[in-house]
Amino acid sequence: MFTRTIEPAFYDTDALGHVNNTRLPAWFELARNDLFRLFTPDLDPRKWRLIMARMEVDYRAELQYGREIEIRTYVSRLGNSSFTVSQEARQDGQLTNLGHTVMVHFDHEAKKAIPIEGELREALEIHLQAEPADA
């Protein structure tokens, strides 16, 4: 599991006084960089080997300005050429948001999915875990 801490900025808030729901997908993408580096260590987009097939976010509680948010990132499913990245946003220890993103190992020149094999598969397996009970 990878963990990042986000400190919301004032501009992340909305008219209702809490963190705007549009910020979560951006923070989740930022936190996926740790997994992206397994595929493209220098994050050079010209060498990119992934595409996003699906993204969903469950909003369970409001996030508040002025308090840190912990983003936890892990693999919850590992298929032949695709995998699901699960991400949790937690504030004050409470699960507030849960995201799932399906990523596909992809050859952009051939325009087709390619198997996840060898050391890459082993690296992803290290981060494979089930969702927590409070999810």
Short mmCIF file of C-alpha atoms in Angstrom, two decimals:
data_model
loop_
_atom_site.label_atom_id
_atom_site.label_comp_id
_atom_site.label_asym_id
_atom_site.label_seq_id
_atom_site.Cartn_x
_atom_site.Cartn_y
_atom_site.Cartn_z
CA MET A 1 0.00 0.00 0.00
CA PHE A 2 1.15 3.50 -0.81
CA THR A 3 0.17 6.41 1.43
CA ARG A 4 0.20 10.14 0.73
CA THR A 5 -0.92 13.06 2.86
CA ILE A 6 -2.83 15.92 1.28
CA GLU A 7 -3.25 19.29 2.98
CA PRO A 8 -6.32 20.87 1.36
CA ALA A 9 -5.89 24.44 0.17
CA PHE A 10 -8.58 27.06 0.71
CA TYR A 11 -9.37 27.02 -3.03
CA ASP A 12 -10.22 23.28 -2.71
CA THR A 13 -13.38 24.24 -0.82
CA ASP A 14 -16.77 25.04 -2.34
CA ALA A 15 -19.72 27.24 -1.49
CA LEU A 16 -20.96 24.68 1.03
CA GLY A 17 -17.74 25.06 3.05
CA HIS A 18 -16.22 21.63 2.54
CA VAL A 19 -13.73 20.19 0.07
CA ASN A 20 -15.27 20.14 -3.40
CA ASN A 21 -16.03 16.68 -4.77
CA THR A 22 -14.05 17.43 -7.94
CA ARG A 23 -10.80 17.44 -5.94
CA LEU A 24 -10.93 13.73 -5.06
CA PRO A 25 -10.36 12.38 -8.59
CA ALA A 26 -7.37 14.74 -8.96
CA TRP A 27 -5.88 13.70 -5.60
CA PHE A 28 -6.47 10.03 -6.38
CA GLU A 29 -4.67 10.46 -9.71
CA LEU A 30 -1.74 12.16 -7.98
CA ALA A 31 -1.55 9.30 -5.47
CA ARG A 32 -1.56 6.74 -8.32
CA ASN A 33 1.86 8.09 -9.40
CA ASP A 34 3.46 5.60 -7.00
CA LEU A 35 1.91 2.72 -8.96
CA PHE A 36 2.55 4.44 -12.31
CA ARG A 37 6.27 4.41 -11.50
CA LEU A 38 6.20 0.60 -11.51
CA PHE A 39 5.36 0.83 -15.22
CA THR A 40 7.21 4.03 -16.16
CA PRO A 41 9.83 4.86 -13.49
CA ASP A 42 10.53 8.39 -14.77
CA LEU A 43 6.82 9.09 -15.51
CA ASP A 44 7.78 10.11 -19.06
CA PRO A 45 4.47 10.22 -21.01
CA ARG A 46 6.29 9.18 -24.22
CA LYS A 47 6.99 5.81 -22.55
CA TRP A 48 3.53 5.42 -20.97
CA ARG A 49 2.20 1.85 -20.85
CA LEU A 50 -1.21 2.33 -19.25
CA ILE A 51 -4.71 3.49 -20.08
CA MET A 52 -7.64 4.10 -17.77
CA ALA A 53 -10.71 1.99 -18.53
CA ARG A 54 -12.95 3.05 -15.65
CA MET A 55 -13.01 5.31 -12.62
CA GLU A 56 -15.56 5.61 -9.83
CA VAL A 57 -15.64 7.44 -6.53
CA ASP A 58 -17.98 6.78 -3.62
CA TYR A 59 -18.53 9.91 -1.53
CA ARG A 60 -19.36 8.78 2.00
CA ALA A 61 -18.61 11.81 4.14
CA GLU A 62 -17.56 15.42 3.73
CA LEU A 63 -13.91 16.39 3.81
CA GLN A 64 -13.09 19.50 5.78
CA TYR A 65 -10.63 22.30 5.11
CA GLY A 66 -7.84 22.74 7.68
CA ARG A 67 -7.31 19.03 8.37
CA GLU A 68 -4.98 16.65 6.55
CA ILE A 69 -6.34 13.92 4.31
CA GLU A 70 -4.61 10.57 4.01
CA ILE A 71 -4.83 8.86 0.63
CA ARG A 72 -4.17 5.10 0.66
CA THR A 73 -3.53 3.40 -2.68
CA TYR A 74 -3.36 -0.33 -3.36
CA VAL A 75 -4.21 -2.97 -5.96
CA SER A 76 -7.47 -4.80 -5.20
CA ARG A 77 -7.62 -6.95 -8.36
CA LEU A 78 -4.88 -8.16 -10.68
CA GLY A 79 -5.95 -9.65 -14.00
CA ASN A 80 -4.07 -10.76 -17.10
CA SER A 81 -3.61 -7.28 -18.60
CA SER A 82 -5.68 -5.07 -16.31
CA PHE A 83 -5.82 -4.29 -12.62
CA THR A 84 -8.00 -2.34 -10.24
CA VAL A 85 -6.50 0.37 -8.09
CA SER A 86 -8.47 1.03 -4.92
CA GLN A 87 -7.99 4.26 -3.05
CA GLU A 88 -9.24 5.49 0.27
CA ALA A 89 -9.43 9.06 1.48
CA ARG A 90 -9.37 9.27 5.25
CA GLN A 91 -9.65 12.28 7.51
CA ASP A 92 -9.17 11.99 11.25
CA GLY A 93 -9.01 8.20 10.78
CA GLN A 94 -12.46 8.00 9.18
CA LEU A 95 -12.96 6.59 5.69
CA THR A 96 -14.61 9.44 3.78
CA ASN A 97 -14.22 8.41 0.15
CA LEU A 98 -13.45 5.22 -1.74
CA GLY A 99 -12.28 5.12 -5.34
CA HIS A 100 -11.73 2.35 -7.87
CA THR A 101 -9.85 2.77 -11.12
CA VAL A 102 -9.39 0.03 -13.70
CA MET A 103 -6.05 0.40 -15.48
CA VAL A 104 -4.96 -1.57 -18.55
CA HIS A 105 -1.36 -2.41 -19.44
CA PHE A 106 -1.35 -1.09 -22.99
CA ASP A 107 0.84 -0.92 -26.09
CA HIS A 108 0.01 2.48 -27.58
CA GLU A 109 1.66 1.74 -30.93
CA ALA A 110 -0.14 -1.58 -31.46
CA LYS A 111 -3.31 -0.20 -29.80
CA LYS A 112 -3.87 -3.32 -27.73
CA ALA A 113 -3.70 -4.60 -24.18
CA ILE A 114 -0.61 -6.55 -23.21
CA PRO A 115 -0.13 -9.09 -20.39
CA ILE A 116 1.25 -8.05 -17.01
CA GLU A 117 4.12 -10.49 -16.50
CA GLY A 118 7.39 -11.15 -14.68
CA GLU A 119 8.87 -8.52 -12.36
CA LEU A 120 6.05 -6.07 -13.12
CA ARG A 121 3.43 -8.60 -11.98
CA GLU A 122 5.48 -9.38 -8.86
CA ALA A 123 5.76 -5.66 -8.04
CA LEU A 124 1.98 -5.24 -8.33
CA GLU A 125 1.34 -8.36 -6.24
CA ILE A 126 3.24 -6.73 -3.35
CA HIS A 127 0.50 -4.06 -3.26
CA LEU A 128 -2.42 -6.48 -3.71
CA GLN A 129 -4.87 -6.45 -0.82
CA ALA A 130 -8.54 -6.66 -0.01
CA GLU A 131 -10.57 -3.61 0.86
CA PRO A 132 -10.84 -2.82 4.57
CA ALA A 133 -13.83 -3.90 6.61
CA ASP A 134 -15.05 -0.29 6.96
CA ALA A 135 -15.17 0.11 3.17
#
